[in-house]
Amino acid sequence: MPETAAAPDIVTCRGERFRLYLSEDEIQTRILELGERIAADYADVGVPILIGVLNGAFMFTADLMRAIPADSEVDFYKLSSYGESKVSSGQVTELKEVDAKLEGRHVIVVEDIVDTGLSMKYVIDQIQTRNPASLRAATLLRKPDAAKVEVRVDYVGFDIDNLFVIGYGMDYGQLARNLRAIYILDREAE
Ligand code: PRP
């Protein structure tokens, strides 16, 4: 395997400094644990279908799927709630429906982050109307202090403070999604 460059401690995005918060190793180790748990939970249930919520969850969805040592399927839903801002707008806009038939399926909604919880709740409510056999939720990050609605998440990578995070699929003005680690605004780290 080719060596990849270590994630830097500090990155700059759109003129602002961000500092390392969760390393690539921490993220990948946790995802492997979640993958093992999902495989065990669904072993006697059936093949789950992961529904990644675009754009932010594309990277987590891909890594989570590879971390599940058993069959799974994947499809995507596309929403937007942050726009170009650092805080969730509180308005969820649906940009793409799920194409796969979900009736009778074992669905796991996959988010990169549950902030106010509005996006996750929106997707769960929408998918529930399609009569899945079961419906669970996974998120890499969750901000308990930012919750505006109660939403049950079955697989949580990390509960984090109410900080603006970028990297590993999460953006600032559409940039920084490529970073392998997760970063927070430098001033928030002090
Ligand atoms: C982010 C993130 C979640 C949502 C979480 O998406 O990917 O979908 O916000 O926030 P909430 O819990 O307050 O709803 P964003 O709207 O930034 O779009 P993106 O996924 O395309 O980056």
PDB file of C-alpha atoms and ligand atoms in Angstrom:
ATOM      1  CA  MET A   1       0.000   0.000   0.000  1.00  0.00           C
ATOM      2  CA  PRO A   2       1.336   3.467  -0.782  1.00  0.00           C
ATOM      3  CA  GLU A   3       2.132   5.617   2.261  1.00  0.00           C
ATOM      4  CA  THR A   4      -0.159   8.604   2.791  1.00  0.00           C
ATOM      5  CA  ALA A   5       1.044  11.896   4.211  1.00  0.00           C
ATOM      6  CA  ALA A   6       0.242  12.380   7.904  1.00  0.00           C
ATOM      7  CA  ALA A   7      -2.580  14.859   8.523  1.00  0.00           C
ATOM      8  CA  PRO A   8      -1.163  18.265   9.501  1.00  0.00           C
ATOM      9  CA  ASP A   9      -1.936  19.721  12.959  1.00  0.00           C
ATOM     10  CA  ILE A  10      -3.043  23.052  11.508  1.00  0.00           C
ATOM     11  CA  VAL A  11      -4.824  23.743   8.220  1.00  0.00           C
ATOM     12  CA  THR A  12      -6.119  26.944   6.672  1.00  0.00           C
ATOM     13  CA  CYS A  13      -9.468  27.049   4.920  1.00  0.00           C
ATOM     14  CA  ARG A  14     -10.928  30.199   3.369  1.00  0.00           C
ATOM     15  CA  GLY A  15      -8.465  32.300   5.356  1.00  0.00           C
ATOM     16  CA  GLU A  16      -9.268  30.777   8.772  1.00  0.00           C
ATOM     17  CA  ARG A  17      -7.040  28.522  10.868  1.00  0.00           C
ATOM     18  CA  PHE A  18      -8.284  25.151  11.988  1.00  0.00           C
ATOM     19  CA  ARG A  19      -6.559  22.729  14.336  1.00  0.00           C
ATOM     20  CA  LEU A  20      -6.574  18.951  14.499  1.00  0.00           C
ATOM     21  CA  TYR A  21      -9.430  17.539  16.580  1.00  0.00           C
ATOM     22  CA  LEU A  22      -9.802  13.864  15.577  1.00  0.00           C
ATOM     23  CA  SER A  23      -6.938  12.144  13.787  1.00  0.00           C
ATOM     24  CA  GLU A  24      -7.306   9.813  10.846  1.00  0.00           C
ATOM     25  CA  ASP A  25      -6.331   6.910  13.124  1.00  0.00           C
ATOM     26  CA  GLU A  26      -8.945   7.765  15.752  1.00  0.00           C
ATOM     27  CA  ILE A  27     -11.624   8.074  13.074  1.00  0.00           C
ATOM     28  CA  GLN A  28     -10.743   4.832  11.298  1.00  0.00           C
ATOM     29  CA  THR A  29     -10.393   2.852  14.536  1.00  0.00           C
ATOM     30  CA  ARG A  30     -13.852   3.958  15.655  1.00  0.00           C
ATOM     31  CA  ILE A  31     -15.382   3.194  12.248  1.00  0.00           C
ATOM     32  CA  LEU A  32     -13.991  -0.346  12.385  1.00  0.00           C
ATOM     33  CA  GLU A  33     -15.700  -0.802  15.773  1.00  0.00           C
ATOM     34  CA  LEU A  34     -19.004   0.484  14.377  1.00  0.00           C
ATOM     35  CA  GLY A  35     -18.678  -1.795  11.346  1.00  0.00           C
ATOM     36  CA  GLU A  36     -18.151  -4.841  13.541  1.00  0.00           C
ATOM     37  CA  ARG A  37     -21.145  -3.903  15.667  1.00  0.00           C
ATOM     38  CA  ILE A  38     -23.381  -3.447  12.628  1.00  0.00           C
ATOM     39  CA  ALA A  39     -22.277  -6.799  11.188  1.00  0.00           C
ATOM     40  CA  ALA A  40     -23.097  -8.507  14.486  1.00  0.00           C
ATOM     41  CA  ASP A  41     -26.443  -6.694  14.860  1.00  0.00           C
ATOM     42  CA  TYR A  42     -27.616  -7.643  11.341  1.00  0.00           C
ATOM     43  CA  ALA A  43     -26.149 -11.156  11.126  1.00  0.00           C
ATOM     44  CA  ASP A  44     -29.501 -12.784  11.873  1.00  0.00           C
ATOM     45  CA  VAL A  45     -31.623  -9.953  10.507  1.00  0.00           C
ATOM     46  CA  GLY A  46     -30.735  -9.519   6.839  1.00  0.00           C
ATOM     47  CA  VAL A  47     -28.648  -7.410   4.485  1.00  0.00           C
ATOM     48  CA  PRO A  48     -28.841  -3.750   5.531  1.00  0.00           C
ATOM     49  CA  ILE A  49     -28.959  -0.882   3.070  1.00  0.00           C
ATOM     50  CA  LEU A  50     -26.921   2.156   4.069  1.00  0.00           C
ATOM     51  CA  ILE A  51     -28.477   5.456   3.036  1.00  0.00           C
ATOM     52  CA  GLY A  52     -25.748   8.099   3.062  1.00  0.00           C
ATOM     53  CA  VAL A  53     -26.889  11.708   3.377  1.00  0.00           C
ATOM     54  CA  LEU A  54     -24.986  13.772   0.811  1.00  0.00           C
ATOM     55  CA  ASN A  55     -22.798  15.603   0.579  1.00  0.00           C
ATOM     56  CA  GLY A  56     -21.112  15.432   3.972  1.00  0.00           C
ATOM     57  CA  ALA A  57     -21.560  11.703   4.627  1.00  0.00           C
ATOM     58  CA  PHE A  58     -20.038  10.398   1.399  1.00  0.00           C
ATOM     59  CA  MET A  59     -16.682   9.594   3.001  1.00  0.00           C
ATOM     60  CA  PHE A  60     -18.048   8.109   6.223  1.00  0.00           C
ATOM     61  CA  THR A  61     -20.564   6.035   4.251  1.00  0.00           C
ATOM     62  CA  ALA A  62     -17.785   4.579   2.076  1.00  0.00           C
ATOM     63  CA  ASP A  63     -15.537   3.787   5.051  1.00  0.00           C
ATOM     64  CA  LEU A  64     -18.388   2.436   7.170  1.00  0.00           C
ATOM     65  CA  MET A  65     -19.476   0.124   4.358  1.00  0.00           C
ATOM     66  CA  ARG A  66     -15.907  -1.188   4.015  1.00  0.00           C
ATOM     67  CA  ALA A  67     -15.734  -1.670   7.790  1.00  0.00           C
ATOM     68  CA  ILE A  68     -18.766  -3.994   7.819  1.00  0.00           C
ATOM     69  CA  PRO A  69     -17.423  -7.520   7.286  1.00  0.00           C
ATOM     70  CA  ALA A  70     -20.675  -8.729   5.710  1.00  0.00           C
ATOM     71  CA  ASP A  71     -22.996  -7.885   2.810  1.00  0.00           C
ATOM     72  CA  SER A  72     -24.583  -4.450   2.671  1.00  0.00           C
ATOM     73  CA  GLU A  73     -26.045  -2.200  -0.012  1.00  0.00           C
ATOM     74  CA  VAL A  74     -25.770   1.550  -0.409  1.00  0.00           C
ATOM     75  CA  ASP A  75     -27.776   4.456  -1.798  1.00  0.00           C
ATOM     76  CA  PHE A  76     -27.861   8.192  -1.148  1.00  0.00           C
ATOM     77  CA  TYR A  77     -30.165  11.002  -0.135  1.00  0.00           C
ATOM     78  CA  LYS A  78     -29.147  14.616  -0.678  1.00  0.00           C
ATOM     79  CA  LEU A  79     -30.035  17.415   1.708  1.00  0.00           C
ATOM     80  CA  SER A  80     -28.708  20.828   2.588  1.00  0.00           C
ATOM     81  CA  SER A  81     -29.072  22.701   5.873  1.00  0.00           C
ATOM     82  CA  TYR A  82     -25.896  24.724   6.508  1.00  0.00           C
ATOM     83  CA  GLY A  83     -25.634  26.584   3.182  1.00  0.00           C
ATOM     84  CA  GLU A  84     -22.370  28.540   3.237  1.00  0.00           C
ATOM     85  CA  SER A  85     -22.570  29.278   6.961  1.00  0.00           C
ATOM     86  CA  LYS A  86     -20.885  27.819  10.060  1.00  0.00           C
ATOM     87  CA  VAL A  87     -24.176  27.263  11.836  1.00  0.00           C
ATOM     88  CA  SER A  88     -26.992  25.027  10.789  1.00  0.00           C
ATOM     89  CA  SER A  89     -29.728  27.124   9.160  1.00  0.00           C
ATOM     90  CA  GLY A  90     -32.521  25.131  10.782  1.00  0.00           C
ATOM     91  CA  GLN A  91     -34.084  24.728   7.336  1.00  0.00           C
ATOM     92  CA  VAL A  92     -33.686  21.411   5.562  1.00  0.00           C
ATOM     93  CA  THR A  93     -33.821  21.448   1.771  1.00  0.00           C
ATOM     94  CA  GLU A  94     -34.231  18.152  -0.059  1.00  0.00           C
ATOM     95  CA  LEU A  95     -32.119  17.965  -3.203  1.00  0.00           C
ATOM     96  CA  LYS A  96     -32.270  14.265  -4.134  1.00  0.00           C
ATOM     97  CA  GLU A  97     -34.595  11.434  -3.082  1.00  0.00           C
ATOM     98  CA  VAL A  98     -33.404   7.856  -2.486  1.00  0.00           C
ATOM     99  CA  ASP A  99     -33.798   5.805  -5.670  1.00  0.00           C
ATOM    100  CA  ALA A 100     -33.714   2.328  -4.110  1.00  0.00           C
ATOM    101  CA  LYS A 101     -36.930   0.602  -3.072  1.00  0.00           C
ATOM    102  CA  LEU A 102     -36.910   0.705   0.740  1.00  0.00           C
ATOM    103  CA  GLU A 103     -40.133  -1.099   1.547  1.00  0.00           C
ATOM    104  CA  GLY A 104     -39.344  -4.202   3.595  1.00  0.00           C
ATOM    105  CA  ARG A 105     -35.634  -3.328   3.755  1.00  0.00           C
ATOM    106  CA  HIS A 106     -33.357  -2.958   6.773  1.00  0.00           C
ATOM    107  CA  VAL A 107     -32.306   0.664   6.427  1.00  0.00           C
ATOM    108  CA  ILE A 108     -29.446   2.441   8.196  1.00  0.00           C
ATOM    109  CA  VAL A 109     -29.334   6.206   7.627  1.00  0.00           C
ATOM    110  CA  VAL A 110     -25.716   7.406   7.629  1.00  0.00           C
ATOM    111  CA  GLU A 111     -24.830  11.003   8.534  1.00  0.00           C
ATOM    112  CA  ASP A 112     -21.453  12.647   9.033  1.00  0.00           C
ATOM    113  CA  ILE A 113     -22.818  14.839  11.824  1.00  0.00           C
ATOM    114  CA  VAL A 114     -25.981  15.282  13.857  1.00  0.00           C
ATOM    115  CA  ASP A 115     -25.989  18.924  14.914  1.00  0.00           C
ATOM    116  CA  THR A 116     -29.487  20.296  15.565  1.00  0.00           C
ATOM    117  CA  GLY A 117     -30.775  16.863  14.543  1.00  0.00           C
ATOM    118  CA  LEU A 118     -33.160  18.375  11.984  1.00  0.00           C
ATOM    119  CA  SER A 119     -31.552  16.696   8.959  1.00  0.00           C
ATOM    120  CA  MET A 120     -31.454  13.260  10.574  1.00  0.00           C
ATOM    121  CA  LYS A 121     -35.038  13.610  11.776  1.00  0.00           C
ATOM    122  CA  TYR A 122     -36.153  14.746   8.330  1.00  0.00           C
ATOM    123  CA  VAL A 123     -34.551  11.730   6.612  1.00  0.00           C
ATOM    124  CA  ILE A 124     -35.845   9.278   9.205  1.00  0.00           C
ATOM    125  CA  ASP A 125     -39.384  10.653   8.892  1.00  0.00           C
ATOM    126  CA  GLN A 126     -39.217  10.475   5.086  1.00  0.00           C
ATOM    127  CA  ILE A 127     -37.873   6.920   5.033  1.00  0.00           C
ATOM    128  CA  GLN A 128     -40.408   5.782   7.625  1.00  0.00           C
ATOM    129  CA  THR A 129     -43.192   6.596   5.145  1.00  0.00           C
ATOM    130  CA  ARG A 130     -41.708   4.010   2.770  1.00  0.00           C
ATOM    131  CA  ASN A 131     -42.374   1.146   5.221  1.00  0.00           C
ATOM    132  CA  PRO A 132     -38.885  -0.255   5.779  1.00  0.00           C
ATOM    133  CA  ALA A 133     -38.670  -3.513   7.754  1.00  0.00           C
ATOM    134  CA  SER A 134     -36.380  -1.720  10.210  1.00  0.00           C
ATOM    135  CA  LEU A 135     -34.799   1.704  10.439  1.00  0.00           C
ATOM    136  CA  ARG A 136     -31.687   2.719  12.354  1.00  0.00           C
ATOM    137  CA  ALA A 137     -29.338   5.684  12.245  1.00  0.00           C
ATOM    138  CA  ALA A 138     -25.564   6.060  12.294  1.00  0.00           C
ATOM    139  CA  THR A 139     -23.515   9.216  12.584  1.00  0.00           C
ATOM    140  CA  LEU A 140     -19.794   9.780  12.875  1.00  0.00           C
ATOM    141  CA  LEU A 141     -20.225  12.901  15.028  1.00  0.00           C
ATOM    142  CA  ARG A 142     -22.995  14.131  17.282  1.00  0.00           C
ATOM    143  CA  LYS A 143     -23.264  17.445  19.128  1.00  0.00           C
ATOM    144  CA  PRO A 144     -25.530  16.783  22.119  1.00  0.00           C
ATOM    145  CA  ASP A 145     -25.458  20.479  23.148  1.00  0.00           C
ATOM    146  CA  ALA A 146     -26.766  21.653  19.766  1.00  0.00           C
ATOM    147  CA  ALA A 147     -29.789  19.355  19.613  1.00  0.00           C
ATOM    148  CA  LYS A 148     -33.074  21.081  18.750  1.00  0.00           C
ATOM    149  CA  VAL A 149     -35.075  17.936  18.152  1.00  0.00           C
ATOM    150  CA  GLU A 150     -34.860  14.544  19.763  1.00  0.00           C
ATOM    151  CA  VAL A 151     -33.627  11.910  17.371  1.00  0.00           C
ATOM    152  CA  ARG A 152     -32.480   8.416  18.223  1.00  0.00           C
ATOM    153  CA  VAL A 153     -29.081   7.503  16.794  1.00  0.00           C
ATOM    154  CA  ASP A 154     -28.099   3.855  17.164  1.00  0.00           C
ATOM    155  CA  TYR A 155     -24.453   4.069  16.061  1.00  0.00           C
ATOM    156  CA  VAL A 156     -22.484   7.155  17.162  1.00  0.00           C
ATOM    157  CA  GLY A 157     -18.798   7.559  16.372  1.00  0.00           C
ATOM    158  CA  PHE A 158     -18.045  10.462  18.717  1.00  0.00           C
ATOM    159  CA  ASP A 159     -20.094  12.846  20.857  1.00  0.00           C
ATOM    160  CA  ILE A 160     -18.380  16.217  20.529  1.00  0.00           C
ATOM    161  CA  ASP A 161     -18.656  19.712  21.961  1.00  0.00           C
ATOM    162  CA  ASN A 162     -20.653  22.337  20.097  1.00  0.00           C
ATOM    163  CA  LEU A 163     -17.787  23.291  17.756  1.00  0.00           C
ATOM    164  CA  PHE A 164     -17.633  24.013  14.038  1.00  0.00           C
ATOM    165  CA  VAL A 165     -15.828  21.066  12.436  1.00  0.00           C
ATOM    166  CA  ILE A 166     -14.410  20.496   8.979  1.00  0.00           C
ATOM    167  CA  GLY A 167     -12.707  17.657   7.156  1.00  0.00           C
ATOM    168  CA  TYR A 168     -13.492  14.030   6.460  1.00  0.00           C
ATOM    169  CA  GLY A 169     -16.408  14.986   4.206  1.00  0.00           C
ATOM    170  CA  MET A 170     -17.433  18.084   6.163  1.00  0.00           C
ATOM    171  CA  ASP A 171     -16.941  21.433   4.505  1.00  0.00           C
ATOM    172  CA  TYR A 172     -16.475  25.119   5.042  1.00  0.00           C
ATOM    173  CA  GLY A 173     -17.952  26.819   1.984  1.00  0.00           C
ATOM    174  CA  GLN A 174     -17.613  23.511   0.098  1.00  0.00           C
ATOM    175  CA  LEU A 175     -13.856  23.235   0.800  1.00  0.00           C
ATOM    176  CA  ALA A 176     -11.979  20.937   3.228  1.00  0.00           C
ATOM    177  CA  ARG A 177     -14.072  17.836   2.555  1.00  0.00           C
ATOM    178  CA  ASN A 178     -10.893  16.088   1.312  1.00  0.00           C
ATOM    179  CA  LEU A 179      -9.070  16.246   4.670  1.00  0.00           C
ATOM    180  CA  ARG A 180      -8.468  12.811   6.198  1.00  0.00           C
ATOM    181  CA  ALA A 181      -8.787  14.119   9.761  1.00  0.00           C
ATOM    182  CA  ILE A 182     -11.340  16.386  11.475  1.00  0.00           C
ATOM    183  CA  TYR A 183     -10.450  19.955  12.445  1.00  0.00           C
ATOM    184  CA  ILE A 184     -11.987  22.727  14.564  1.00  0.00           C
ATOM    185  CA  LEU A 185     -11.621  26.484  14.329  1.00  0.00           C
ATOM    186  CA  ASP A 186      -8.342  27.319  16.084  1.00  0.00           C
ATOM    187  CA  ARG A 187      -9.830  30.051  18.295  1.00  0.00           C
ATOM    188  CA  GLU A 188     -12.470  27.625  19.572  1.00  0.00           C
ATOM    189  CA  ALA A 189      -9.718  25.288  20.722  1.00  0.00           C
ATOM    190  CA  GLU A 190      -8.255  27.860  23.122  1.00  0.00           C
TER     191      GLU A 190
HETATM  192  C1  PRP B   1     -24.642  18.989   7.322  1.00  0.00           C
HETATM  193  C2  PRP B   1     -24.394  17.541   7.693  1.00  0.00           C
HETATM  194  C3  PRP B   1     -25.762  17.051   8.108  1.00  0.00           C
HETATM  195  C4  PRP B   1     -26.423  18.285   8.652  1.00  0.00           C
HETATM  196  C5  PRP B   1     -26.377  18.250  10.161  1.00  0.00           C
HETATM  197  O1  PRP B   1     -25.025  19.050   6.008  1.00  0.00           O
HETATM  198  O2  PRP B   1     -23.871  16.814   6.615  1.00  0.00           O
HETATM  199  O3  PRP B   1     -26.494  16.572   6.999  1.00  0.00           O
HETATM  200  O4  PRP B   1     -25.691  19.414   8.181  1.00  0.00           O
HETATM  201  O5  PRP B   1     -26.973  19.407  10.708  1.00  0.00           O
HETATM  202  P1  PRP B   1     -28.357  19.394  11.477  1.00  0.00           P
HETATM  203  O6  PRP B   1     -28.323  18.276  12.463  1.00  0.00           O
HETATM  204  O7  PRP B   1     -28.395  20.741  12.140  1.00  0.00           O
HETATM  205  O8  PRP B   1     -29.471  19.237  10.477  1.00  0.00           O
HETATM  206  P2  PRP B   1     -24.989  20.428   5.137  1.00  0.00           P
HETATM  207  O9  PRP B   1     -26.327  21.073   5.167  1.00  0.00           O
HETATM  208  O10 PRP B   1     -23.830  21.261   5.558  1.00  0.00           O
HETATM  209  O11 PRP B   1     -24.785  19.900   3.673  1.00  0.00           O
HETATM  210  P3  PRP B   1     -23.601  18.972   3.147  1.00  0.00           P
HETATM  211  O12 PRP B   1     -23.861  17.608   3.731  1.00  0.00           O
HETATM  212  O13 PRP B   1     -23.776  19.020   1.680  1.00  0.00           O
HETATM  213  O14 PRP B   1     -22.283  19.555   3.620  1.00  0.00           O
END
